[in-house]
GROMACS .gro file of C-alpha atoms in nm:
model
  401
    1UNK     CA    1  10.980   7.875   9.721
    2UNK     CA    2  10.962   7.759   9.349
    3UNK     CA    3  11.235   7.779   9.118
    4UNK     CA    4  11.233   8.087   8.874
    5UNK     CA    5  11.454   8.137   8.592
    6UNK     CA    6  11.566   8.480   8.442
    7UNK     CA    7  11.860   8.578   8.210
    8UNK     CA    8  11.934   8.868   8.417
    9UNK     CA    9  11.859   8.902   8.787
   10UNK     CA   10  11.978   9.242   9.018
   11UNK     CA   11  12.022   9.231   9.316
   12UNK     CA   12  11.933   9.458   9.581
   13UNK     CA   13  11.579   9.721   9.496
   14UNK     CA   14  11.787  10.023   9.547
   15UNK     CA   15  11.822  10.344   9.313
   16UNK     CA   16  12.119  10.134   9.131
   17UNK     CA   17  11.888   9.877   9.074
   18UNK     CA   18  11.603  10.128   8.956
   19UNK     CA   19  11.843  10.302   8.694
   20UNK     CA   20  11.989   9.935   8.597
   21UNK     CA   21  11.635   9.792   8.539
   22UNK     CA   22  11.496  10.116   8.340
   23UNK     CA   23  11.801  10.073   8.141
   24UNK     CA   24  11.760   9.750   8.096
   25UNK     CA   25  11.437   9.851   7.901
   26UNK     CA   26  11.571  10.099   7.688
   27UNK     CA   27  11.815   9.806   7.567
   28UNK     CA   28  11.509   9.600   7.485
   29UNK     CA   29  11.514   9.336   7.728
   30UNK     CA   30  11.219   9.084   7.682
   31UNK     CA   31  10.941   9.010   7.932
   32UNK     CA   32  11.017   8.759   8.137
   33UNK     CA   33  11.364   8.812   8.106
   34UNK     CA   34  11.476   9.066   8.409
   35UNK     CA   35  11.373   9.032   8.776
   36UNK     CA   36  11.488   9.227   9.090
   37UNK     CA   37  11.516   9.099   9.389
   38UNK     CA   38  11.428   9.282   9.725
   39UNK     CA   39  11.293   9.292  10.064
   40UNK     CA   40  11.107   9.628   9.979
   41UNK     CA   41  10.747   9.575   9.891
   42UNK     CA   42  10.763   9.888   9.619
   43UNK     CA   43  10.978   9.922   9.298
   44UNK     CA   44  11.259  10.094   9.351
   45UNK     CA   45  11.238  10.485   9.405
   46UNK     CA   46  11.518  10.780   9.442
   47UNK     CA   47  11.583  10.730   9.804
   48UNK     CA   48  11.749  11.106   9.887
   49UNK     CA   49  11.380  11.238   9.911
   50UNK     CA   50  11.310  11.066  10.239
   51UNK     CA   51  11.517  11.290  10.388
   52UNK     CA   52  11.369  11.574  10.227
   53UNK     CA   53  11.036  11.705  10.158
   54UNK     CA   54  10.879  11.305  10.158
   55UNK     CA   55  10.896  11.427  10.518
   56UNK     CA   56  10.647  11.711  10.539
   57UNK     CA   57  10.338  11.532  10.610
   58UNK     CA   58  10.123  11.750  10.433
   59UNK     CA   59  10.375  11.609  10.129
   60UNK     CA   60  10.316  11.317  10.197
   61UNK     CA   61  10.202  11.201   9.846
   62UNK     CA   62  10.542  11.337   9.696
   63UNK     CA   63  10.645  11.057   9.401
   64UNK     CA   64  11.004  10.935   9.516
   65UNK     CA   65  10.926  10.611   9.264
   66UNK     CA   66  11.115  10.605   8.925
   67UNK     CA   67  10.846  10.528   8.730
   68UNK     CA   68  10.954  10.166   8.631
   69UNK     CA   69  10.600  10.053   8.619
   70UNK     CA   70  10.546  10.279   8.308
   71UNK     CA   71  10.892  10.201   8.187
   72UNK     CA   72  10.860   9.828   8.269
   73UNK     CA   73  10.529   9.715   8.239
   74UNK     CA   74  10.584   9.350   8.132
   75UNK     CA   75  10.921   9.347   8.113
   76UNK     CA   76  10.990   9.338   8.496
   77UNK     CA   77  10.899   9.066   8.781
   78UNK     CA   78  10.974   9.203   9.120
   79UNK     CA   79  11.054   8.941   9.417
   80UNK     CA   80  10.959   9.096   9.728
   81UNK     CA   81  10.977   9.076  10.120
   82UNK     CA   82  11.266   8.824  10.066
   83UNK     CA   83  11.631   8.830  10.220
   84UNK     CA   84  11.884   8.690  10.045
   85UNK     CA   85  12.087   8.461  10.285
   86UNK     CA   86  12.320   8.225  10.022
   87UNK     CA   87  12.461   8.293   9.644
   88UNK     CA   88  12.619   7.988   9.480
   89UNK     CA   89  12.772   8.167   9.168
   90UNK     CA   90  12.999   7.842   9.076
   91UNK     CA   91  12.581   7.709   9.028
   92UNK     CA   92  12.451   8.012   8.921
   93UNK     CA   93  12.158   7.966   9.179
   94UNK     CA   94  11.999   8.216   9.451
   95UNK     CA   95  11.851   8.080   9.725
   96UNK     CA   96  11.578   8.289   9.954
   97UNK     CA   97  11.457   8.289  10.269
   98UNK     CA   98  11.139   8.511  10.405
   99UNK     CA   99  11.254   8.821  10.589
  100UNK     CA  100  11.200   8.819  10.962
  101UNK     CA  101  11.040   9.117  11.159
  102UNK     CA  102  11.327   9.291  11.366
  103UNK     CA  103  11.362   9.255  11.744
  104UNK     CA  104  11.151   9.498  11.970
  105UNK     CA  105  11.302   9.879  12.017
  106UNK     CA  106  11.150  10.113  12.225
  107UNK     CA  107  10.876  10.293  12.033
  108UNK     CA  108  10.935  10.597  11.819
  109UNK     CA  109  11.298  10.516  11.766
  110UNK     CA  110  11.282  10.563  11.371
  111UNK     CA  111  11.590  10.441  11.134
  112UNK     CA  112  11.563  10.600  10.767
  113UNK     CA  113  11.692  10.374  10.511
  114UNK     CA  114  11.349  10.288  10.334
  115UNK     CA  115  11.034  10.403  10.245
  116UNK     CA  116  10.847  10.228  10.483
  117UNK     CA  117  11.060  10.414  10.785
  118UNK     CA  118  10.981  10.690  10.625
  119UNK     CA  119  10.615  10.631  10.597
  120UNK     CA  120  10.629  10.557  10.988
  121UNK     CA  121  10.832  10.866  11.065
  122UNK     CA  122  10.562  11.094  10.876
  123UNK     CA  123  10.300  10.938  11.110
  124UNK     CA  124  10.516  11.022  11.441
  125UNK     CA  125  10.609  11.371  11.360
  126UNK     CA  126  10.195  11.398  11.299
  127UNK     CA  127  10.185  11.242  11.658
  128UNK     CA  128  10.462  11.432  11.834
  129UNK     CA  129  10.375  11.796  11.725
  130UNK     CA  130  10.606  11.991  11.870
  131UNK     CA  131  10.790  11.744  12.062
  132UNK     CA  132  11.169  11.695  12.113
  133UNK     CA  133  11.347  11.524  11.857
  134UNK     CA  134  11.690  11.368  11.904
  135UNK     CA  135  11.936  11.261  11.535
  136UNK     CA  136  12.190  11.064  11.599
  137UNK     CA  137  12.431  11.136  11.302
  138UNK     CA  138  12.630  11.404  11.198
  139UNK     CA  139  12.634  11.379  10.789
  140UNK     CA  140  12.429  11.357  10.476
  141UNK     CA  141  12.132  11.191  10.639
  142UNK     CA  142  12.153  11.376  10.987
  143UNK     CA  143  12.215  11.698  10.849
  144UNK     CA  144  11.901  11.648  10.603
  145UNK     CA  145  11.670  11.524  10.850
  146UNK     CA  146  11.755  11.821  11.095
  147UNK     CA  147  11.694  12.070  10.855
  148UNK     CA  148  11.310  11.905  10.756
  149UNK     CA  149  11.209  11.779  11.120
  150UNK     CA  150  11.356  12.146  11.218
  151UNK     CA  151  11.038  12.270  10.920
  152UNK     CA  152  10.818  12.052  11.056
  153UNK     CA  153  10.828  12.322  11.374
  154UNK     CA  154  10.980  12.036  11.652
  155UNK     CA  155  11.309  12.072  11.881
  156UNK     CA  156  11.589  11.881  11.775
  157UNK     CA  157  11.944  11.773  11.843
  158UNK     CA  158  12.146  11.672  11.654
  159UNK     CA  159  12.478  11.442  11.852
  160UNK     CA  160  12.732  11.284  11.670
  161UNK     CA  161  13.109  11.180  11.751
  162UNK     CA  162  13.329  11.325  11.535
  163UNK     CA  163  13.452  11.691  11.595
  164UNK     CA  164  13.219  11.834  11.299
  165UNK     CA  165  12.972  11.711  11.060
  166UNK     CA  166  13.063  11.602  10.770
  167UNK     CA  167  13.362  11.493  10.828
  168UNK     CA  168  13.449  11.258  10.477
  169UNK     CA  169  13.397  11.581  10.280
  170UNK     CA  170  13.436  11.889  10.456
  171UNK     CA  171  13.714  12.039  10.620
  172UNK     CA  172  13.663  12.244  10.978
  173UNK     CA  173  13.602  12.569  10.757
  174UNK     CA  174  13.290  12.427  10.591
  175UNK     CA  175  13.159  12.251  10.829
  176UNK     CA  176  13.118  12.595  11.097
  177UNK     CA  177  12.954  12.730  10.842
  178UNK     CA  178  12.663  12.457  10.865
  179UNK     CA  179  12.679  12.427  11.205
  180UNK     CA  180  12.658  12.794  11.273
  181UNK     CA  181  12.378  12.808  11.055
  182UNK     CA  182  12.209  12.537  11.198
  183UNK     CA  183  12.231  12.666  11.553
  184UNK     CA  184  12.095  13.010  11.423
  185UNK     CA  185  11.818  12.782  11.303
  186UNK     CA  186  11.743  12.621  11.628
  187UNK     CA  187  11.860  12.341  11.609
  188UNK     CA  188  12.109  12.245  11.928
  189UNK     CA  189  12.415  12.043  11.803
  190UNK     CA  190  12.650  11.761  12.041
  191UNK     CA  191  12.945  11.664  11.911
  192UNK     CA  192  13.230  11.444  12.072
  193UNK     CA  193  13.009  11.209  12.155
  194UNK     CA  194  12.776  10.947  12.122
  195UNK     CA  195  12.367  10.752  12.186
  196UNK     CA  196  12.508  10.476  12.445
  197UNK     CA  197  12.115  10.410  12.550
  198UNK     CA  198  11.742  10.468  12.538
  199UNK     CA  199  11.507  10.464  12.832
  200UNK     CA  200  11.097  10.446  12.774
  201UNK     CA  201  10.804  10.534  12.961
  202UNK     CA  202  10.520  10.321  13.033
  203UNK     CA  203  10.370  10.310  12.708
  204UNK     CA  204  10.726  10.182  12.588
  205UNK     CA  205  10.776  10.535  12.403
  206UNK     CA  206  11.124  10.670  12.408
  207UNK     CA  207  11.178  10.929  12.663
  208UNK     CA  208  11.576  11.020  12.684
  209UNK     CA  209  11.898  10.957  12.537
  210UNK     CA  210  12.196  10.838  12.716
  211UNK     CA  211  12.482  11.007  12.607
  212UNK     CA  212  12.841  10.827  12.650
  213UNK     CA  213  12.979  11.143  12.809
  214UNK     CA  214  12.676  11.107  13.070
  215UNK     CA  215  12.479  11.380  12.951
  216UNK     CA  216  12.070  11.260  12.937
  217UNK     CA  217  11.864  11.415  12.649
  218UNK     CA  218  11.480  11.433  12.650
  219UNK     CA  219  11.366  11.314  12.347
  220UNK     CA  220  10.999  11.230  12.198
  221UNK     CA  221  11.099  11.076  11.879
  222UNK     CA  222  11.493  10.995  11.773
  223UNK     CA  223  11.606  10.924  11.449
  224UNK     CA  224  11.910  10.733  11.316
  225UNK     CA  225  12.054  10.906  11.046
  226UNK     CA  226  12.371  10.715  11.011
  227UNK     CA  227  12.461  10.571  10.698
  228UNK     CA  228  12.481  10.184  10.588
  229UNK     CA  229  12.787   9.998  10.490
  230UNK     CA  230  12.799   9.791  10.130
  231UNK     CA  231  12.626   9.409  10.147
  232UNK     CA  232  12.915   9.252  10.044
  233UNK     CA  233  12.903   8.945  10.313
  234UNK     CA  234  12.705   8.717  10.054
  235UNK     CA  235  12.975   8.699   9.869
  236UNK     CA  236  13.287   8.627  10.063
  237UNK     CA  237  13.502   8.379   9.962
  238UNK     CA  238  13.344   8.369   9.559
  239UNK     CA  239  13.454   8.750   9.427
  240UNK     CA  240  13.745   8.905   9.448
  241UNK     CA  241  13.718   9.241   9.687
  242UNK     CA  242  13.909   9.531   9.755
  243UNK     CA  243  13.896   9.850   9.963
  244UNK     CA  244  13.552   9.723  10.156
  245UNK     CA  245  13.397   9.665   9.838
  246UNK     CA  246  13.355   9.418   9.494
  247UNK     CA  247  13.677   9.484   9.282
  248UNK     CA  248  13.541   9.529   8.932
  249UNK     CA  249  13.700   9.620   8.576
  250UNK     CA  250  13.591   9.955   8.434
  251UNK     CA  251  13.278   9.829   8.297
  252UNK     CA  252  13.125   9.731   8.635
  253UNK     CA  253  13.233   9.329   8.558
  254UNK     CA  254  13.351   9.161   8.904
  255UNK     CA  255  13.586   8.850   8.919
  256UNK     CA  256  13.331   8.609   8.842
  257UNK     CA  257  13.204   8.593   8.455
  258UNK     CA  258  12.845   8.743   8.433
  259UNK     CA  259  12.869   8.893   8.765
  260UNK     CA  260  12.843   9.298   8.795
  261UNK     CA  261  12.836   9.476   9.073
  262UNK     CA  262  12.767   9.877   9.087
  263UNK     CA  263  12.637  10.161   9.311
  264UNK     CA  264  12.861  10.144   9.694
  265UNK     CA  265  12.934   9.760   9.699
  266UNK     CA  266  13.184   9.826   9.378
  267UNK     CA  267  13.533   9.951   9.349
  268UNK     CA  268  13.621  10.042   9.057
  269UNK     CA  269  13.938  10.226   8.847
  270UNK     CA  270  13.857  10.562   8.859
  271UNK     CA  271  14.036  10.661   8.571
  272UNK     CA  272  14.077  11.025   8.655
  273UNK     CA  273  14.333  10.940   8.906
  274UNK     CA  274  14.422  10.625   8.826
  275UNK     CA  275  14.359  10.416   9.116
  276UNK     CA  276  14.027  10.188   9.233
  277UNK     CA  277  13.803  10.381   9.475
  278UNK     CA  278  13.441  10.287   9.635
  279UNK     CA  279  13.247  10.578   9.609
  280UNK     CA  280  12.891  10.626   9.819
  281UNK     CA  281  12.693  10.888   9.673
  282UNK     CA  282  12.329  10.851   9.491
  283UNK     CA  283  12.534  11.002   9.162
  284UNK     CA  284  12.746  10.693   9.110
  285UNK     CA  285  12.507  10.434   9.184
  286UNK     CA  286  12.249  10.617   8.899
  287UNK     CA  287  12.549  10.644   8.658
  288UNK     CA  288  12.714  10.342   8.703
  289UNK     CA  289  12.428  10.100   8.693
  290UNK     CA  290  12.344  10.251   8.356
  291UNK     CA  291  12.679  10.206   8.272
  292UNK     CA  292  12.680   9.859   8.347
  293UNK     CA  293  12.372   9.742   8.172
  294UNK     CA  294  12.547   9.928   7.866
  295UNK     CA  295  12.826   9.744   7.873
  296UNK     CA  296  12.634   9.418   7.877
  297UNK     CA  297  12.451   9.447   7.629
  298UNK     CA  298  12.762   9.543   7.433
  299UNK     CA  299  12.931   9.230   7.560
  300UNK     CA  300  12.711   9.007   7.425
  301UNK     CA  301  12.696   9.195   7.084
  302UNK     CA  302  13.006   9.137   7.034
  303UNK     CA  303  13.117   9.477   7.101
  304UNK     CA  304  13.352   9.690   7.327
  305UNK     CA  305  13.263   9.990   7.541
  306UNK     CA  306  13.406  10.284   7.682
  307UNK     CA  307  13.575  10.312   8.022
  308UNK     CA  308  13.362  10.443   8.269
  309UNK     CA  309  13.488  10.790   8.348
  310UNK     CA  310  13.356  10.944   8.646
  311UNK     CA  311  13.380  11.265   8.833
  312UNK     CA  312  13.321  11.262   9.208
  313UNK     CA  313  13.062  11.429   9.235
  314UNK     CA  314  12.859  11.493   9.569
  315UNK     CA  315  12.549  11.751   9.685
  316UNK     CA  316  12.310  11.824   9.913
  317UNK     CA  317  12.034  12.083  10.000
  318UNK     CA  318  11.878  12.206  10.350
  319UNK     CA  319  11.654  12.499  10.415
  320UNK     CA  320  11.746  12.780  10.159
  321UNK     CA  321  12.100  12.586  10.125
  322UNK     CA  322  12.278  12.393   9.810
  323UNK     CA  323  12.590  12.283   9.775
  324UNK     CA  324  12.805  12.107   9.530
  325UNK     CA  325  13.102  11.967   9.541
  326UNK     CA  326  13.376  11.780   9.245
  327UNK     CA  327  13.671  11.614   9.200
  328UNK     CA  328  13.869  11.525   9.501
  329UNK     CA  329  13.933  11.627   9.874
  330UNK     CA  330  14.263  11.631   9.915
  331UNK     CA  331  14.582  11.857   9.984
  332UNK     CA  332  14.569  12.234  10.104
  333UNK     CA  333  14.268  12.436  10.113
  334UNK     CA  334  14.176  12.779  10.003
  335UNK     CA  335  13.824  12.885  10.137
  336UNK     CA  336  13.640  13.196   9.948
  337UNK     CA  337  13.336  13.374   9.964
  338UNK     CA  338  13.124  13.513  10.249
  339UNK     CA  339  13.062  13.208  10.463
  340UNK     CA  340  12.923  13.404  10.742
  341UNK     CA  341  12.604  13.190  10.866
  342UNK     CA  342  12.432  13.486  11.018
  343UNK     CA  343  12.472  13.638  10.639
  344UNK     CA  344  12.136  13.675  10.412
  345UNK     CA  345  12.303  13.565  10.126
  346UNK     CA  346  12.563  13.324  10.196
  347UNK     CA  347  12.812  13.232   9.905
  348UNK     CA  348  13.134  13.043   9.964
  349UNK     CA  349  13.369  12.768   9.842
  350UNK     CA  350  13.659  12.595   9.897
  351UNK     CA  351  13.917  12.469   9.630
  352UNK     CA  352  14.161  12.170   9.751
  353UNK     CA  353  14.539  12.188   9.611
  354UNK     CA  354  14.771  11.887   9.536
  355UNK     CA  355  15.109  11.908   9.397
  356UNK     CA  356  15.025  12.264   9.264
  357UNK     CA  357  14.692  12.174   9.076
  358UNK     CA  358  14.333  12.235   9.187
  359UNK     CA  359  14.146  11.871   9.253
  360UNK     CA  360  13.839  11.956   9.402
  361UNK     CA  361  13.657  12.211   9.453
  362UNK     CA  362  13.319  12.302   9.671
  363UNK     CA  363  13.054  12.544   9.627
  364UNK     CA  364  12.768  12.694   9.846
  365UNK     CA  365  12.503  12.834   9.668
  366UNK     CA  366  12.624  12.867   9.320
  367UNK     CA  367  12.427  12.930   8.973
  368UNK     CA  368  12.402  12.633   8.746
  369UNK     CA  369  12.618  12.829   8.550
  370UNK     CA  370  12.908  12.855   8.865
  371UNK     CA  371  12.849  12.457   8.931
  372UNK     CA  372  12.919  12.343   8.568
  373UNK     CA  373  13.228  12.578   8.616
  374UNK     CA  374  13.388  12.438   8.923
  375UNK     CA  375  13.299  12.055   8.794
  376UNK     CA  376  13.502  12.157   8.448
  377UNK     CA  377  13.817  12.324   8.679
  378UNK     CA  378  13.801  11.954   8.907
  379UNK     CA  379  13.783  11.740   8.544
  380UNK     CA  380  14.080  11.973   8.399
  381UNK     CA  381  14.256  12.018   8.724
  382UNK     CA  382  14.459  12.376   8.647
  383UNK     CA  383  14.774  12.488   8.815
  384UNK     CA  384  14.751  12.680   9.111
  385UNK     CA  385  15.041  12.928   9.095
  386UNK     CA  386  14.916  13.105   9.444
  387UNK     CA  387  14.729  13.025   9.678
  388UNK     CA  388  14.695  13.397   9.813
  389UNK     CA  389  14.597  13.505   9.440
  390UNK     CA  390  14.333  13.202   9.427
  391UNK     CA  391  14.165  13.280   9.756
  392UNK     CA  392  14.117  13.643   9.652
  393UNK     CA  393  13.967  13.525   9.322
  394UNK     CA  394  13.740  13.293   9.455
  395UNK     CA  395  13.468  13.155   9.231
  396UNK     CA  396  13.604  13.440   8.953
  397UNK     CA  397  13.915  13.179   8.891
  398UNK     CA  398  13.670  12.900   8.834
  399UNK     CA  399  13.440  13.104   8.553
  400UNK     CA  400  13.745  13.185   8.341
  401UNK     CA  401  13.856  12.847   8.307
   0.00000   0.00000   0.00000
């Protein structure tokens, strides 16, 4: 491949490296200047769609892109189909290889972490009209796809190991609430165990599950709605890392000069509570790409920036559900609200304690209103003098804040 130069390169065509490139054109970078390198063949998009309605195939034309060819038109080259298999910082050089086609699965075994799988996926659900469908995966992605393969009026299961979904974020409280609600939906739920094997018919279609507990599951389509871990391999040995991820200062810089890293590979000082964290959620890659770029462009004018100051901040919809959730997940728990899943109108939350103040808090179906109030009570973190007197509250204790 011939040798390109650029001033500023990203790495990676995720939605981190969407927001980073759009705001690399609102800081005026010249054509020419920018590239992004990926193995995608698109521009980067907002990837939480394609496990939403980018599903329904009668949405099929539903925009997940983030516009950057009207943002960057000029500014931008894109290097595509590409995987990145050696970084020399020490000679600021990126070598490239051509990405190789994956070894042979069984047909109609569909992963989700591009637009591509989703494009396929759309195609087999069109295929496999009300056929079985198996998700392996028990959190954001498996929950999401349930809910939208559930629409798209097919059977599913859902199997995952841990003892219920969702386990990072929600305690057992929250998470029978989903689950309940999802079974009242239709949709059959395994837990405890896990996909050991797939067996295919004659047409090399998938045709069961093997379960490690020795249950067999019929099954004309499974997904894999597990989530990925950070790319950090590339750069063993040349960054400094910590906690699974690229140890950065508060403006995104990593050990090496010129090198940033954002979105999951980074961890960073969260300054709320004082300690570096790697957080995986579409909300920090957005904000702290932009942040990043900012603090760039600042660098080389000669100026400082502000610390980056972020809120946890995680969410989700399914069906006629939305969630929200701040701040942190630790210490006791107060649950609140009707959280009944065979209710009409479901409203609940949870509020976690530590050392007497309220960290985090999570909401089911609240008002925009409600959400900016539990995100202020997770950013000011009041004292909890009761935890009886709380739970009777509820969301009230959150509004007067």
């Amino acid at each position: 491949m011939a040798e390109k130069s650029f001033k500023y390169v990203i790495l990676g065509g995720g939605v981190a490296a969407g927001y980073a490139a759009r705001e690399f054109a609102k800081q005026g970078v010249k054509p020419g200047e920018l590239a992004i390198i990926s193995k995608e063949s698109v521009a980067p998009y907002e990837r939480p769609a394609l496990s939403k309605a980018y599903l329904f195939p009668e949405c099929k034309s539903s925009d997940t892109s983030l516009h950057l060819k009207d943002n960057l038109s000029g500014f931008l080259v894109i290097v595509v189909l590409l995987l990145l298999v050696k970084l020399d910082f020490s000679l600021q050089v990126i070598k490239l290889t051509d990405f190789g086609v994956q070894g042979a699965d069984s047909k109609n075994i569909s992963y989700l972490r591009e637009v591509d799988d989703a494009d396929k996926l759309v195609e087999i659900i069109k295929q496999k009209k009300n056929g079985k469908v198996v998700i392996v995966g028990g959190g954001y992605i498996g929950l999401e796809l349930s809910a939208v393969i559930k629409l798209n009026n097919l059977d599913v299961c859902m199997v995952y190991p841990e003892p219920w979904c969702m386990p990072r974020l929600f305690t057992a409280g929250i998470a029978a609430f989903y689950e309940g609600y999802y079974a009242n939906k239709g949709i059959k739920i395994i837990k405890g165990t896990v996909a050991v094997g797939f067996t295919s018919d004659a047409n090399g279609e998938v045709k069961e599950v093997k379960l490690k507990d020795g249950r067999v599951l019929e099954a004309d389509i499974v997904v894999v709605g597990v989530g990925g871990r950070p790319l950090t391999g590339l750069f063993k040995g040349q960054v400094e890392e910590e906690k699974g991820g690229i140890k950065t200062d508060s403006s995104f810089k990593s050990s090496v000069p010129d090198v940033y890293a954002v979105g999951d590979v980074a961890t960073f000082p969260m300054k709320i509570y004082n300690e570096l964290r790697r957080v995986e959620h579409v909300d920090h890659a957005r904000k702290s790409a932009e942040h990043a770029v900012k603090a760039i462009f600042a660098s080389e004018g000669g100026k400082s920036f502000e610390e980056y100051d972020y809120l946890p901040f995680f969410y989700s919809r399914s069906f006629n559900l939305s969630w929200q959730f701040y701040g942190d997940n630790v210490g006791e728990t107060v649950l609140f609200g009707d959280n009944s899943p065979t209710s009409e109108n479901p409203k609940f939350g949870t509020y976690w304690i530590k050392e007497g103040k309220i960290v985090g808090v999570f909401l089911e179906s609240g008002t925009p209103e409600e959400n900016k109030a539990i995100a202020k009570v997770a950013r000011v973190q009041p004292p909890a003098e009761s935890l009886d007197q709380l739970a009777k509250e509820g969301l009230t204790f959150a509004c007067k804040i």
